[in-house]
Amino acid sequence: MLTDAAGPVIVSIGVAVVWRGAGVTPTTPSTVALATIMSAWGNIRRASALTGQRSSLLQPHVRCFSQIRQKVGDYDLVVIGSGPSATQCAIESAKRGKKVAIVDKKGSVGGVCVHTGTIPSKTFREAVLHLSGYRHHGFYGKSYSMKTITIDDILYRVQRVVSSEVDVIKAQLKAARVDYIMGHARFENENELSIVRDKSDVCEEGRSSVSLLRAEKFLIACGTRPAHNPIVPVDGKVIFDSDQILLGSIRDLPRSLIVVGAGVIGMEYASMINVIPGHSVTVIDGRQEILSFTDDEIISNLKYEMRSKGARFLLGETIQKVEKDAGGVKVWLNSGKVVSGDALLYTVGRQANTDALNMEAVGLSRNPRGLVTVNKCYQTDRPHIYAAGDCIGAPSLASTSMEQGRLAACHMWEQCEQQPTSQLENGNYPYGIYTIPEISMVGKTEQQLTKDKVNYEIGIAKYSELAKGQMSGTTSGGMLKILFDPDSLKLYGVHAIGDGATEIIHIGQVAMAMGCSLTYFRDAVFNYPTLAEAYRVAALNGLGRLRRDVHGSN
């Protein structure tokens, strides 16, 4: 409502109107009855007639809204973040008839997963595989290559896929009637969040810079960002992190790339650049092995494939100093080695985006990485405040984050005891590592079984033994390995490397969830020719090993 000395001048409903002129003071718009609107309109006409200054005093600047945005909003659930766990929790809660809002900063619909994580990095990979001619090597030989690849070629595809994914998520939230509020969330007390908006958002939308949201329950799902090291002067051009490589910060693909960090992110990007003709990669890590949580034999295959294309691994090495020079970047290691390259990608660790949430106001703490501690139902120390996704730590997968968000919503509106044991709780979920070649696994590794002193046997199928592998030219290094109990034939784990590994792993996942034994794969009928047939080949291989062991002991 706008007022002057004579009383009400205008009431705005569904549209924000700003009036300019001496003596006119704006106040917060509110919803009023139709009679009040008509009365206000009469006041406008009278004010115009009395002043005779309609053109100068009454100068409207209209900003349209689909509905009135009140300064204080009341919800059943407010979700901080819009990534996989956030959207799943919001939509699941909305399906139960709850009033839900998601809060995230402008341009972030979909969270880290959509903008700098899973979606763009895997699209980056697909673009590299296509543009480099890598997928044609099985037909034309390793010398086959296509045109010189530029970062613009790759990012063109990345941007199209990201844009499409954002549209899909927006449509899902709209269909579920979940409100999306742009801004930065901050806890004021246990039941209220203040939302601070950027100046540009305020100007565009005509809203106040601060508003307040009240809710019965909250979900913290704010994701993570790359961690930095003071020894490594990240500048976004020559020395960059995994976010910057996707945001157009670098002008050219480095012909010689130093990757610091042999975790999932580091190895994925290292293997991508490594397959581009004329490019080389050096991987540096303080640990003695890459991807140490995966099966040793699978990792040996990955390293062999990468080394055959020129990759270099410097493991058990720590960085002492990093400097930029005219030729790119130099790295001094604790062993005395000096490594040079055109650019450096730093991928050691992630930091949770919880530092601006004012969690101390509600008595919640964070560890040095900003991670939030939760129980098996994803509750924090404040039972009505939940957390899910990467901000609670491992496994930090988009797939597990989705399920965490759904389970959190189920517990919010039900009793935890009423829910069956989740696949996350019993560890029956797959890992997908999108290196080139890709890796996937479910269950135990050989190292874990050996450490736990569990007797086991293995069954192996190599892609070179499969008709589909020969047809598609994807035999190099590809294999599937099944770990099982030699007495009961119970399945302990499935591990795969090669084309389609992240797809065919789900057969093993479901079989383990259903309590199937190795004989299930022996007796199953698979489409022929397919890569999925590897399960039958591996099962027969494993059973054959048992027979050989029996005959050998007699």
Coordinates of C-alpha atoms in Angstrom, one line a residue, residues 172-417:
Q172 CA 9.4 -31.4 -11.7
L173 CA 9.3 -28.9 -8.9
K174 CA 6.5 -26.9 -10.5
A175 CA 4.5 -30.1 -11.0
A176 CA 4.9 -31.0 -7.3
R177 CA 4.0 -27.4 -6.3
V178 CA 7.3 -26.8 -4.6
D179 CA 8.2 -23.1 -4.2
Y180 CA 11.6 -22.2 -5.4
I181 CA 13.1 -19.2 -3.5
M182 CA 16.3 -17.6 -4.7
G183 CA 18.7 -16.4 -2.0
H184 CA 21.1 -17.3 0.6
A185 CA 19.7 -19.1 3.7
R186 CA 20.8 -18.4 7.2
F187 CA 19.3 -19.8 10.5
E188 CA 17.9 -17.2 12.8
N189 CA 16.6 -19.7 15.3
E190 CA 15.4 -23.3 15.4
N191 CA 12.3 -22.6 13.3
E192 CA 13.2 -19.6 11.2
L193 CA 15.5 -18.9 8.2
S194 CA 16.4 -15.5 6.9
I195 CA 16.8 -15.3 3.1
V196 CA 19.3 -12.7 1.9
R197 CA 19.1 -11.9 -1.8
D198 CA 21.7 -10.5 -4.1
K199 CA 21.1 -6.9 -5.2
S200 CA 20.5 -8.0 -8.8
D201 CA 17.8 -10.4 -7.7
V202 CA 16.1 -7.7 -5.7
C203 CA 16.2 -5.3 -8.6
E204 CA 14.9 -7.9 -11.1
E205 CA 12.1 -9.2 -8.9
G206 CA 11.1 -6.1 -6.9
R207 CA 11.4 -7.9 -3.6
S208 CA 13.0 -6.9 -0.3
S209 CA 16.6 -7.9 0.2
V210 CA 15.7 -10.0 3.3
S211 CA 12.8 -12.2 4.1
L212 CA 11.9 -14.8 6.7
L213 CA 10.8 -18.4 6.3
R214 CA 9.2 -20.4 9.1
A215 CA 9.0 -24.1 9.0
E216 CA 8.3 -27.2 11.1
K217 CA 11.2 -29.1 9.6
F218 CA 14.4 -28.3 7.6
L219 CA 16.7 -30.2 5.3
I220 CA 20.3 -29.0 4.9
A221 CA 21.4 -30.2 1.4
C222 CA 23.8 -27.4 0.4
G223 CA 26.4 -29.5 -1.3
T224 CA 30.2 -29.0 -1.5
R225 CA 32.8 -27.0 -3.3
P226 CA 36.5 -27.8 -4.2
A227 CA 38.9 -27.4 -1.3
H228 CA 42.0 -25.3 -1.8
N229 CA 45.5 -25.5 -0.5
P230 CA 47.6 -22.3 0.2
I231 CA 50.6 -24.1 -1.4
V232 CA 48.7 -24.3 -4.7
P233 CA 47.8 -20.8 -6.0
V234 CA 44.6 -21.5 -7.9
D235 CA 43.9 -18.7 -10.4
G236 CA 41.3 -20.3 -12.6
K237 CA 43.5 -20.1 -15.7
V238 CA 46.8 -22.0 -15.4
I239 CA 46.0 -23.6 -12.0
F240 CA 42.4 -24.5 -11.6
D241 CA 40.0 -26.7 -9.7
S242 CA 37.3 -29.0 -11.0
D243 CA 34.6 -26.3 -11.0
Q244 CA 36.6 -23.9 -13.0
I245 CA 37.3 -26.4 -15.8
L246 CA 33.6 -26.5 -16.5
L247 CA 32.8 -22.8 -16.1
G248 CA 34.8 -21.6 -19.1
S249 CA 37.7 -20.2 -17.0
I250 CA 40.4 -21.9 -19.1
R251 CA 40.9 -20.8 -22.7
D252 CA 42.5 -23.9 -24.1
L253 CA 42.8 -27.6 -23.3
P254 CA 46.3 -28.0 -21.8
R255 CA 48.5 -30.3 -23.9
S256 CA 50.4 -31.4 -20.7
L257 CA 48.2 -31.5 -17.6
I258 CA 49.4 -32.1 -14.0
V259 CA 46.6 -33.6 -11.9
V260 CA 47.1 -33.3 -8.1
G261 CA 44.8 -35.8 -6.4
A262 CA 44.1 -39.4 -7.5
G263 CA 40.6 -39.7 -6.1
V264 CA 37.5 -40.0 -8.3
I265 CA 37.4 -36.5 -9.6
G266 CA 41.1 -36.4 -10.4
M267 CA 41.2 -39.7 -12.1
E268 CA 38.1 -39.0 -14.2
Y269 CA 39.5 -35.8 -15.6
A270 CA 43.0 -37.3 -15.9
S271 CA 41.7 -40.2 -18.0
M272 CA 39.6 -37.9 -20.2
I273 CA 42.5 -35.6 -21.1
N274 CA 44.7 -38.6 -21.5
V275 CA 42.7 -40.0 -24.5
I276 CA 42.8 -36.8 -26.5
P277 CA 45.5 -37.2 -29.2
G278 CA 48.6 -35.0 -28.5
H279 CA 47.8 -34.5 -24.8
S280 CA 49.6 -36.0 -21.8
V281 CA 48.8 -36.3 -18.1
T282 CA 50.9 -36.6 -14.9
V283 CA 49.0 -37.7 -11.8
I284 CA 50.4 -36.8 -8.3
D285 CA 49.1 -38.1 -5.0
G286 CA 50.5 -38.6 -1.5
R287 CA 48.9 -42.1 -1.3
Q288 CA 50.5 -45.2 -2.6
E289 CA 47.6 -46.2 -4.8
I290 CA 44.8 -44.5 -6.9
L291 CA 41.2 -45.1 -6.0
S292 CA 42.2 -47.3 -3.0
F293 CA 38.6 -48.3 -2.2
T294 CA 38.2 -50.2 -5.5
D295 CA 39.5 -53.7 -6.4
D296 CA 43.2 -53.9 -7.0
E297 CA 42.9 -55.9 -10.2
I298 CA 40.5 -53.4 -11.7
I299 CA 42.8 -50.6 -10.8
S300 CA 45.8 -52.4 -12.4
N301 CA 43.8 -52.6 -15.6
L302 CA 42.9 -48.9 -15.5
K303 CA 46.6 -47.9 -14.9
Y304 CA 47.7 -50.1 -17.7
E305 CA 45.2 -48.6 -20.1
M306 CA 46.2 -45.0 -19.1
R307 CA 49.9 -45.7 -19.2
S308 CA 49.6 -47.2 -22.7
K309 CA 48.3 -43.8 -23.8
G310 CA 51.2 -41.9 -22.1
A311 CA 49.9 -41.2 -18.6
R312 CA 52.5 -40.9 -15.8
F313 CA 51.8 -41.7 -12.1
L314 CA 53.8 -40.2 -9.2
L315 CA 52.3 -41.8 -6.1
G316 CA 53.5 -41.4 -2.5
E317 CA 54.6 -37.9 -3.4
T318 CA 53.7 -34.7 -1.6
I319 CA 53.8 -31.2 -3.0
Q320 CA 56.4 -28.8 -1.6
K321 CA 55.9 -25.8 -3.9
V322 CA 53.9 -24.7 -7.0
E323 CA 54.9 -21.8 -9.2
K324 CA 53.7 -20.4 -12.5
D325 CA 56.2 -19.5 -15.2
A326 CA 56.2 -18.4 -18.8
G327 CA 55.7 -22.0 -20.0
G328 CA 52.9 -22.9 -17.6
V329 CA 53.4 -24.3 -14.1
K330 CA 56.2 -26.1 -12.1
V331 CA 55.7 -28.4 -9.1
W332 CA 58.4 -29.3 -6.6
L333 CA 57.9 -32.7 -4.8
N334 CA 59.2 -34.0 -1.5
S335 CA 61.4 -36.5 -3.4
G336 CA 63.2 -33.7 -5.1
K337 CA 61.5 -34.2 -8.5
V338 CA 60.3 -31.2 -10.4
V339 CA 57.4 -31.6 -12.7
S340 CA 56.4 -29.1 -15.5
G341 CA 53.2 -28.8 -17.4
D342 CA 51.0 -26.4 -19.3
A343 CA 48.4 -26.4 -16.5
L344 CA 47.6 -27.9 -13.1
L345 CA 44.2 -29.3 -12.0
Y346 CA 43.9 -29.5 -8.2
T347 CA 41.3 -32.0 -7.0
V348 CA 42.3 -32.8 -3.4
G349 CA 39.2 -32.8 -1.2
R350 CA 35.9 -31.0 -1.0
Q351 CA 34.5 -28.5 1.5
A352 CA 30.8 -28.4 2.5
N353 CA 28.9 -25.2 1.8
T354 CA 27.7 -24.9 5.4
D355 CA 29.8 -22.0 6.6
A356 CA 27.2 -19.3 5.8
L357 CA 24.2 -21.1 7.3
N358 CA 24.8 -19.7 10.9
M359 CA 24.3 -23.3 12.2
E360 CA 25.7 -22.2 15.6
A361 CA 22.4 -20.3 16.1
V362 CA 20.6 -23.6 16.4
G363 CA 23.3 -25.4 18.3
L364 CA 24.7 -27.4 15.3
S365 CA 28.4 -27.9 14.7
R366 CA 30.5 -28.8 11.6
N367 CA 33.7 -30.6 11.3
P368 CA 36.8 -28.9 9.7
R369 CA 35.5 -29.8 6.3
G370 CA 32.2 -28.3 7.1
L371 CA 30.4 -31.7 7.1
V372 CA 27.3 -32.2 9.2
T373 CA 26.8 -35.3 11.5
V374 CA 23.5 -37.2 11.1
N375 CA 22.0 -40.4 12.5
K376 CA 20.7 -43.3 10.3
C377 CA 17.5 -41.4 9.7
Y378 CA 19.5 -38.3 8.5
Q379 CA 18.6 -36.2 11.6
T380 CA 21.1 -33.8 13.1
D381 CA 21.4 -33.1 16.8
R382 CA 18.3 -31.1 16.4
P383 CA 15.6 -33.7 15.5
H384 CA 13.6 -31.4 13.3
I385 CA 16.7 -30.4 11.2
Y386 CA 17.9 -33.0 8.7
A387 CA 20.9 -33.2 6.4
A388 CA 21.6 -35.2 3.3
G389 CA 23.8 -35.4 0.2
D390 CA 27.5 -34.5 -0.1
C391 CA 27.4 -32.2 3.0
I392 CA 27.2 -35.2 5.3
G393 CA 30.2 -36.9 3.7
A394 CA 30.8 -40.3 2.0
P395 CA 29.8 -41.9 -0.2
S396 CA 29.0 -38.5 -1.9
L397 CA 27.3 -40.0 -5.0
A398 CA 24.4 -38.4 -6.8
S399 CA 22.6 -41.7 -6.7
T400 CA 22.9 -42.2 -3.0
S401 CA 22.1 -38.6 -2.3
M402 CA 18.7 -39.0 -4.1
E403 CA 17.9 -41.9 -1.8
Q404 CA 19.1 -40.1 1.3
G405 CA 16.7 -37.2 0.5
R406 CA 13.8 -39.6 -0.1
L407 CA 14.5 -41.5 3.2
A408 CA 14.8 -38.2 5.1
A409 CA 11.4 -37.2 3.8
C410 CA 9.9 -40.5 4.8
H411 CA 11.2 -40.2 8.3
M412 CA 10.1 -36.6 8.7
W413 CA 6.5 -37.6 8.2
E414 CA 6.6 -41.2 9.6
Q415 CA 8.3 -43.1 12.4
C416 CA 11.8 -44.3 11.6
E417 CA 10.9 -47.8 13.0

